[in-house]
Short mmCIF file of C-alpha atoms in Angstrom, two decimals:
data_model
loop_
_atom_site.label_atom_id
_atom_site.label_comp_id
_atom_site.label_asym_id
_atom_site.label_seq_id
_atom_site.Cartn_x
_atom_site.Cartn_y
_atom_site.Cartn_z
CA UNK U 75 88.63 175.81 178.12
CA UNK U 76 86.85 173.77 176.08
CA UNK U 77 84.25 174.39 173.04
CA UNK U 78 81.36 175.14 174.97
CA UNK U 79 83.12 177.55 177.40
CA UNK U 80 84.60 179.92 174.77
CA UNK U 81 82.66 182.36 173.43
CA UNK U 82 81.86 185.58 171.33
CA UNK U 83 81.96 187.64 174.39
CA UNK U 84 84.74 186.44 175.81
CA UNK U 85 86.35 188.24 173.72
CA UNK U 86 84.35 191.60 172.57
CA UNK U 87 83.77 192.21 176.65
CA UNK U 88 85.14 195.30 178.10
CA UNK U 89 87.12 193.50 180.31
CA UNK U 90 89.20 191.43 177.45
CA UNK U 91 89.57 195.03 175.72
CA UNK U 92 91.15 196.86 178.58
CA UNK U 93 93.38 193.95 179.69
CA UNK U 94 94.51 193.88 175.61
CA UNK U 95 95.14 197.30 175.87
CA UNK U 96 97.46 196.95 178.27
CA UNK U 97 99.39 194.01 176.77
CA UNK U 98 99.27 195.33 173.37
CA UNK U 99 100.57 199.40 174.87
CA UNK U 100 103.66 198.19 176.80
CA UNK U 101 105.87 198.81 174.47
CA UNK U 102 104.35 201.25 172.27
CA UNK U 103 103.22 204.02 174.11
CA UNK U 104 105.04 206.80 172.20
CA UNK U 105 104.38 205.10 168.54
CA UNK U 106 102.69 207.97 166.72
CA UNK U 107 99.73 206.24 166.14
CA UNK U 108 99.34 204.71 169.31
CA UNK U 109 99.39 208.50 170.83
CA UNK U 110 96.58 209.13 169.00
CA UNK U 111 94.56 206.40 170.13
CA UNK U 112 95.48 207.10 173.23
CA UNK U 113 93.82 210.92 172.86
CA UNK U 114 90.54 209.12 173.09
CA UNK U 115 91.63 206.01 174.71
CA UNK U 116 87.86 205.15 176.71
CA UNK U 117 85.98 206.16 173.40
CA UNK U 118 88.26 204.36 171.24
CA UNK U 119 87.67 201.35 173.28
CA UNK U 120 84.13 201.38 173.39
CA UNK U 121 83.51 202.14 169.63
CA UNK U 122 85.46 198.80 168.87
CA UNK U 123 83.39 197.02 171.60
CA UNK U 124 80.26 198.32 169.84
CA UNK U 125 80.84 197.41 166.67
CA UNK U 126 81.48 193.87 167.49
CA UNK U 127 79.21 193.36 169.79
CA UNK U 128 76.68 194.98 167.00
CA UNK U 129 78.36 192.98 164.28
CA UNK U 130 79.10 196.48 162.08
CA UNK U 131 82.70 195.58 163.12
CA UNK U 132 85.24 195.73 159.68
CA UNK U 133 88.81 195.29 159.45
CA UNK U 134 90.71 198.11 157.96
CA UNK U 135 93.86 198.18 155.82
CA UNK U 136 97.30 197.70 156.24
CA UNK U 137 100.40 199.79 156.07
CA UNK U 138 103.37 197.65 153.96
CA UNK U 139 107.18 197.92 154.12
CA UNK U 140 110.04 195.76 153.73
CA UNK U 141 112.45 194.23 156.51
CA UNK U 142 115.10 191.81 156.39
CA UNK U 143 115.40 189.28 158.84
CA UNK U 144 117.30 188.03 157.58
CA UNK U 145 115.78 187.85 154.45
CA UNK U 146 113.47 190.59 152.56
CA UNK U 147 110.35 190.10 153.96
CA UNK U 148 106.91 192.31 153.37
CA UNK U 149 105.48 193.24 156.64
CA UNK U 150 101.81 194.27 156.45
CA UNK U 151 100.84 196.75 159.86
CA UNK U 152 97.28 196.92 161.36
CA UNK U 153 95.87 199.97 162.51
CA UNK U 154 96.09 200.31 166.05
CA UNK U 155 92.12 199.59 166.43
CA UNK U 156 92.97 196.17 164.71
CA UNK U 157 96.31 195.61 166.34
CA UNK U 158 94.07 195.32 169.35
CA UNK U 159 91.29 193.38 168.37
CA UNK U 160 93.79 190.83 167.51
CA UNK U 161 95.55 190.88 170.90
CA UNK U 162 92.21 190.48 171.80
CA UNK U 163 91.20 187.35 170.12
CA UNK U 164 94.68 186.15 170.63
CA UNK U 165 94.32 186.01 175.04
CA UNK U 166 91.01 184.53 174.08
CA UNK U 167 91.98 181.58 171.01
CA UNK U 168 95.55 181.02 172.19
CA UNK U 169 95.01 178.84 175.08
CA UNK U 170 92.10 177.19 173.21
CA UNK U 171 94.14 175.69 170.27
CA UNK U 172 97.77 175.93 172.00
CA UNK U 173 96.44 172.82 174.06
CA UNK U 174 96.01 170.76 170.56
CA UNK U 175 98.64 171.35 169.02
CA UNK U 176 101.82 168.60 169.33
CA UNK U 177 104.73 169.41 171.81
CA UNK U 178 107.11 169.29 169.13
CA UNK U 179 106.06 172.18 167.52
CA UNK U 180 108.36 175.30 168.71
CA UNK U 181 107.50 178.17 166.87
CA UNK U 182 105.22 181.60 168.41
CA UNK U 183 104.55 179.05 171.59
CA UNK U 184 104.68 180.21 175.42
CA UNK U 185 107.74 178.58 176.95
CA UNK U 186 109.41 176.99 173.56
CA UNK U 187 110.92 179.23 171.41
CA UNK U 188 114.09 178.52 168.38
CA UNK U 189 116.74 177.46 171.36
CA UNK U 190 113.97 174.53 172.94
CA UNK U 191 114.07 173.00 169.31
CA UNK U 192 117.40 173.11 169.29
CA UNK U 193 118.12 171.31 172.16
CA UNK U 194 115.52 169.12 171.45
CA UNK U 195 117.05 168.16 168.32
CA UNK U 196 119.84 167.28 169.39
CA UNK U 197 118.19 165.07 172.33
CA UNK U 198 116.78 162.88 169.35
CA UNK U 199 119.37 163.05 167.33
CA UNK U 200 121.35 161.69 170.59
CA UNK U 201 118.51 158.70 170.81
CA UNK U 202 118.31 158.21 167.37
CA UNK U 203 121.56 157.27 167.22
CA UNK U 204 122.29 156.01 170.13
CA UNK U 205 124.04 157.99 171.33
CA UNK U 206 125.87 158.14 167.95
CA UNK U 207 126.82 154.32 167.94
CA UNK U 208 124.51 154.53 164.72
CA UNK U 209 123.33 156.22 161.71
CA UNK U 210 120.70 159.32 162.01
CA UNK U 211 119.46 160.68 159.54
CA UNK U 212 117.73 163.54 159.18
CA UNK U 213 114.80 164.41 156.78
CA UNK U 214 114.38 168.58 156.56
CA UNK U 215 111.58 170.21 154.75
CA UNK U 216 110.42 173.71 154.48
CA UNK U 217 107.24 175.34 152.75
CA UNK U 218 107.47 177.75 149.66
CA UNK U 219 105.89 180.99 150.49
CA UNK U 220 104.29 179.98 153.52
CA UNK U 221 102.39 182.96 154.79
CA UNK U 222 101.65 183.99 151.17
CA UNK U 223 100.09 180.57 150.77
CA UNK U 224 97.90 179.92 153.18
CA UNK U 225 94.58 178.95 151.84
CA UNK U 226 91.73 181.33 153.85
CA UNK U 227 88.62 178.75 153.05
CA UNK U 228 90.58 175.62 153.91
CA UNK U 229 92.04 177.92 157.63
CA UNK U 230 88.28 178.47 158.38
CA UNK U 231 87.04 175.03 158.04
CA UNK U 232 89.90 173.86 160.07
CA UNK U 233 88.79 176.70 162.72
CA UNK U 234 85.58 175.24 162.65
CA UNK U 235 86.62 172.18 163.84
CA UNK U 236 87.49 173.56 166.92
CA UNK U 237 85.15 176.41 167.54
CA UNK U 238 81.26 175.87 167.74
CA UNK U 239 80.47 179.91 168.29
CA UNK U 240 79.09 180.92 165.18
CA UNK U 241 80.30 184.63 166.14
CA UNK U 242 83.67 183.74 166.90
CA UNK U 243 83.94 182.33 163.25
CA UNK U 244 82.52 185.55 161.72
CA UNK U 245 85.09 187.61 163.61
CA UNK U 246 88.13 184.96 162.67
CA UNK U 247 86.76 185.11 159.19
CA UNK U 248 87.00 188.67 158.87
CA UNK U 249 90.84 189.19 160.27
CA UNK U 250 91.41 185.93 158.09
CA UNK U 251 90.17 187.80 155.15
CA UNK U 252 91.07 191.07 155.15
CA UNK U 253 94.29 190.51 153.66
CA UNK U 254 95.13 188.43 150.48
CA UNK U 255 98.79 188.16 149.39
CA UNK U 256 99.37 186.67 145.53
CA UNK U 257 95.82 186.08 145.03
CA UNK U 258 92.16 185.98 146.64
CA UNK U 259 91.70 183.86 149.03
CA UNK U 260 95.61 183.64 150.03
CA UNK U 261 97.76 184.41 152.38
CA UNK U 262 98.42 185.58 155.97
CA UNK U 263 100.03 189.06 156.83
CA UNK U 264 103.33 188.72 158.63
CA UNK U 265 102.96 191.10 160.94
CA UNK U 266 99.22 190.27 162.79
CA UNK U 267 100.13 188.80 166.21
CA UNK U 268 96.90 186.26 165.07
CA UNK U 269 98.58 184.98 162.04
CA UNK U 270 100.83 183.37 164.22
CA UNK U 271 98.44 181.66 166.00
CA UNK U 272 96.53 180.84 162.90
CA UNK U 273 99.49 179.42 161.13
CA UNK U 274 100.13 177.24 164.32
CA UNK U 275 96.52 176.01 163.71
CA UNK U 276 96.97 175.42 159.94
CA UNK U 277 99.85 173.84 160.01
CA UNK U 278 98.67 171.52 163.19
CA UNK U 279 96.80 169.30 160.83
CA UNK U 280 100.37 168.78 158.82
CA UNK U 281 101.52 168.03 162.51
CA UNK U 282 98.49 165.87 162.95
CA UNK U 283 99.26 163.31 159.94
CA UNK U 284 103.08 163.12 160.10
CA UNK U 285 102.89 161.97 164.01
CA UNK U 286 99.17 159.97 163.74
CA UNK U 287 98.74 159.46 159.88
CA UNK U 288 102.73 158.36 159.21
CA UNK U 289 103.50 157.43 162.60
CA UNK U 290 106.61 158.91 163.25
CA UNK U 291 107.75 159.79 166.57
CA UNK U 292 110.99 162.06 165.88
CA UNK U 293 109.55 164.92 164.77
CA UNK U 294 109.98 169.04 165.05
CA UNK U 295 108.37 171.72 163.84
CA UNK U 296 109.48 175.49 163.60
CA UNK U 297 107.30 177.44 161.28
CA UNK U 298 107.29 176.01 158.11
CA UNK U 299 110.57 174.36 159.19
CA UNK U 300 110.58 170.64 159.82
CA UNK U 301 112.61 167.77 160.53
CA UNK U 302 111.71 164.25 160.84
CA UNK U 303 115.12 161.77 162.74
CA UNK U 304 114.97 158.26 161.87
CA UNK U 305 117.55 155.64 161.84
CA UNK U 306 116.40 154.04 158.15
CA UNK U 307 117.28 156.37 155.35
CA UNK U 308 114.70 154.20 153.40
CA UNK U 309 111.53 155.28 155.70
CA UNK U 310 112.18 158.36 155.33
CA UNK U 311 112.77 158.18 151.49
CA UNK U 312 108.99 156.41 151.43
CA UNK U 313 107.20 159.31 153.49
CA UNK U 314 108.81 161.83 151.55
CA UNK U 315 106.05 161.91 148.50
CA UNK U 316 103.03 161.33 150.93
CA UNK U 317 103.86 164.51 153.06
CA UNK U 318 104.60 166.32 149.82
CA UNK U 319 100.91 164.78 148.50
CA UNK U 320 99.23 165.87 151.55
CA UNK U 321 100.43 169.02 151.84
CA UNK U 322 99.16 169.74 148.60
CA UNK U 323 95.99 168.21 149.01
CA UNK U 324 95.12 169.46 152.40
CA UNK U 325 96.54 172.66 152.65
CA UNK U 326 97.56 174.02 149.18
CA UNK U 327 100.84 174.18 149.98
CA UNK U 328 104.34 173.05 148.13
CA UNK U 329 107.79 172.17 149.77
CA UNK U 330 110.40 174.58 148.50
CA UNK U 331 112.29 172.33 145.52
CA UNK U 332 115.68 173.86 146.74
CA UNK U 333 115.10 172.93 150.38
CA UNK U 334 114.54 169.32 150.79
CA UNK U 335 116.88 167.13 151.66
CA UNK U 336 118.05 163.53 153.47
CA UNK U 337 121.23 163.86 155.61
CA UNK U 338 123.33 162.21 158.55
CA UNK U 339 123.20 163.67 161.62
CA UNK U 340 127.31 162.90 161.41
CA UNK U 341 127.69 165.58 157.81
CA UNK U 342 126.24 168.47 159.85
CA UNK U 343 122.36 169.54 159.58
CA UNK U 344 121.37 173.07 158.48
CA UNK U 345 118.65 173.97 161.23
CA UNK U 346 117.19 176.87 162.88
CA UNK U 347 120.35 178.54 162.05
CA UNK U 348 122.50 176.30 163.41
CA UNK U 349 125.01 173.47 161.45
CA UNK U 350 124.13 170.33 163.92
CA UNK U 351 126.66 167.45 164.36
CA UNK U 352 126.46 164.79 166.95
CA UNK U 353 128.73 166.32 169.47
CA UNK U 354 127.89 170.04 168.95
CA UNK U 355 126.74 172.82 166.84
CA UNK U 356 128.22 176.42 165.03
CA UNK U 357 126.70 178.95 163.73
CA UNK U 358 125.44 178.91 160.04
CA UNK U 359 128.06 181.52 157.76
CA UNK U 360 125.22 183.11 156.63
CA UNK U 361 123.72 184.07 159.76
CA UNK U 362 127.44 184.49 161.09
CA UNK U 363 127.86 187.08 158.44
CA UNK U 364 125.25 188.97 159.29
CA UNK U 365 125.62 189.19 162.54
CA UNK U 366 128.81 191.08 162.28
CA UNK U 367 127.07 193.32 159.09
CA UNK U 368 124.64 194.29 161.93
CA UNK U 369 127.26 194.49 164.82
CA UNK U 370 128.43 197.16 162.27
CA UNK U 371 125.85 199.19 161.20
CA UNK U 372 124.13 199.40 165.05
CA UNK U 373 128.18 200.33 165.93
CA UNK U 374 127.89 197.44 168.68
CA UNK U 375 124.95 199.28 170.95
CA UNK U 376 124.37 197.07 174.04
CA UNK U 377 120.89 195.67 172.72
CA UNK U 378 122.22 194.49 169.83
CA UNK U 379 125.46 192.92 171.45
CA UNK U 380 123.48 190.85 174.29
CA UNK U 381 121.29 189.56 171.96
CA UNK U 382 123.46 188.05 169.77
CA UNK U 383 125.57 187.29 172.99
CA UNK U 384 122.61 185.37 174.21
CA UNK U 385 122.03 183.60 170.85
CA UNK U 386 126.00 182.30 170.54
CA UNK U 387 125.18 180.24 174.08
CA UNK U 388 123.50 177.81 172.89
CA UNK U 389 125.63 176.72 170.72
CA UNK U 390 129.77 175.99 170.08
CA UNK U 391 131.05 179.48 169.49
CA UNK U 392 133.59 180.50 172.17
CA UNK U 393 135.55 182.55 168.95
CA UNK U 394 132.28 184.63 168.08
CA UNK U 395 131.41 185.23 171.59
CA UNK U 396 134.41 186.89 171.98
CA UNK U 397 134.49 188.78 169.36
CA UNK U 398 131.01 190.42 169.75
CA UNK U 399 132.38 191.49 173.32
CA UNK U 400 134.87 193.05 171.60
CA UNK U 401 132.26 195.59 169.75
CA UNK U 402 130.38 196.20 173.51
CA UNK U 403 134.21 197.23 175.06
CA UNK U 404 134.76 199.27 171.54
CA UNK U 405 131.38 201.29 171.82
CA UNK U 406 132.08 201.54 175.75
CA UNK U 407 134.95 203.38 174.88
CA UNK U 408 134.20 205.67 172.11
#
């Protein structure tokens, strides 16, 4: 698509409602309050289709609790008339700014994904240093409170950069701000499937400088989760500041003082999860411990045990592997 073919109704039509139904219901079907909707499915749908086709359309609130994973995070749930209206505008937008955004950039992205930027760090890390004849090093960032952060005015003047439909900007505006985190006028809720998009889109003009603006060509993005490869420590050292100035400039946001650092490639690279070193990687301790807390608690149920089974592949951990098996074989037997 480009900006002329997208539009308002695109995305209010009947048509994009049902077929968001159907991605949204998959796995939800006997959620309580997806029942309910259900009661009433045709009028349900046609009331939302109404009110934004009529404009009287208004987001409602959200329902909080805590997770952790695998840190304490605040999730902030939609009502299920919002929940879809989001999977709406997502089949709609996602395409539209997916296509502008860098291929280094991993994160909420149809086929990439936490293991593609892993492997594709260590491909660069592998060029970098030729194939480690010489020095990489590594410069790693992440963003303090990055969905809390996110400034709302300076998202929708970067959406209007892209998108000409003057309805499709009232509608973004209103998901956009119907939540504020620390203050007004801040902050994304973790747990709209269009904050993901939007973050994408915010952080895209971060993307934007560091690969046009500094000219650096070994660069990944995972979230707020960045690493830049270069074989002078020095360049590095100089682009430090000006990413930290931009980001503060542009977007309102602040690297995380505790979080920033320059390293070899050769002393092992906290990533993603991951320790990286030239020849391979292993699992993080924290991450390794709680893995095993949760292997405990879940009492090794098969889910649980392939997915962390799948996650050990991609990396050096024959000794883990085999030691999650052991907690399928033990709930097998009991």
């Amino acid at each position: 698509m480009n900006n002329k073919s997208i539009t308002y109704n695109d995305i209010t039509s009947l048509n994009n409602l049902h077929e968001a139904w159907r991605e949204f219901v998959s796995d939800k079907k006997y959620k309580t309050d997806v029942s309910e909707f259900l009661l009433d499915l045709s009028h349900n749908i046609y009331k939302l289709h109404y009110d934004l086709k009529n404009k009287t359309y208004r987001h409602g609130h959200y329902e909080a609790f805590k997770v952790n994973d695998p840190k304490p995070r605040s999730i902030h749930k939609a009502s299920v008339r919002d929940r879809l209206l989001h999977h709406a505008v997502y089949r709609i937008l996602y395409s539209h700014f997916d296509k502008r955004f860098i291929f280094d950039s991993y994160s909420c992205r149809d086929f990439k994904g936490t293991h593609r930027a892993l492997n594709r760090f260590k491909s660069i890390a592998l060029k970098v240093s030729k194939n480690d004849r010489q020095t990489c090093w590594v410069l790693k960032c992440d963003i303090r409170k990055f969905f809390a952060s996110i400034d709302h005015l300076i998202l929708i003047n970067i959406v209007k950069k892209y998108v000409t439909d003057q309805d499709i900007i009232w509608l973004v505006e209103r998901i956009i701000e119907s939540f504020q985190s620390t203050a007004p006028g801040k902050g994304l809720p973790l747990g709209n499937l269009t904050s993901q998009l939007l973050a994408n889109v915010y952080m895209n003009e971060l993307d934007q400088y560091i690969k046009h603006g500094l000219k650096q060509k070994y660069y990944i993005r995972y979230a707020d989760d960045f690493v830049i490869l270069h074989d002078n420590r020095g360049v590095l050292l100089e682009i430090l500041p000006k990413i930290h100035e931009f980001l503060e400039a542009n977007l309102r946001l602040h690297l995380h003082p505790n979080k920033v650092f320059i390293k070899t490639v050769s002393s092992g690279i906290d990533y993603l999860g991951w320790i990286h070193f030239p020849d391979h990687r292993v699992l993080r301790t924290a991450t390794k411990r709680r893995m095993f807390r949760r292997l405990s608690v879940t009492e090794g149920r098969p889910e649980t045990t392939q997915s962390y089974l799948g996650m050990l592949s991609h990396g050096n951990a024959k000794i883990l592997r085999e030691r999650v098996y052991k907690y399928t074989k033990s709930a097998e037997n009991s």
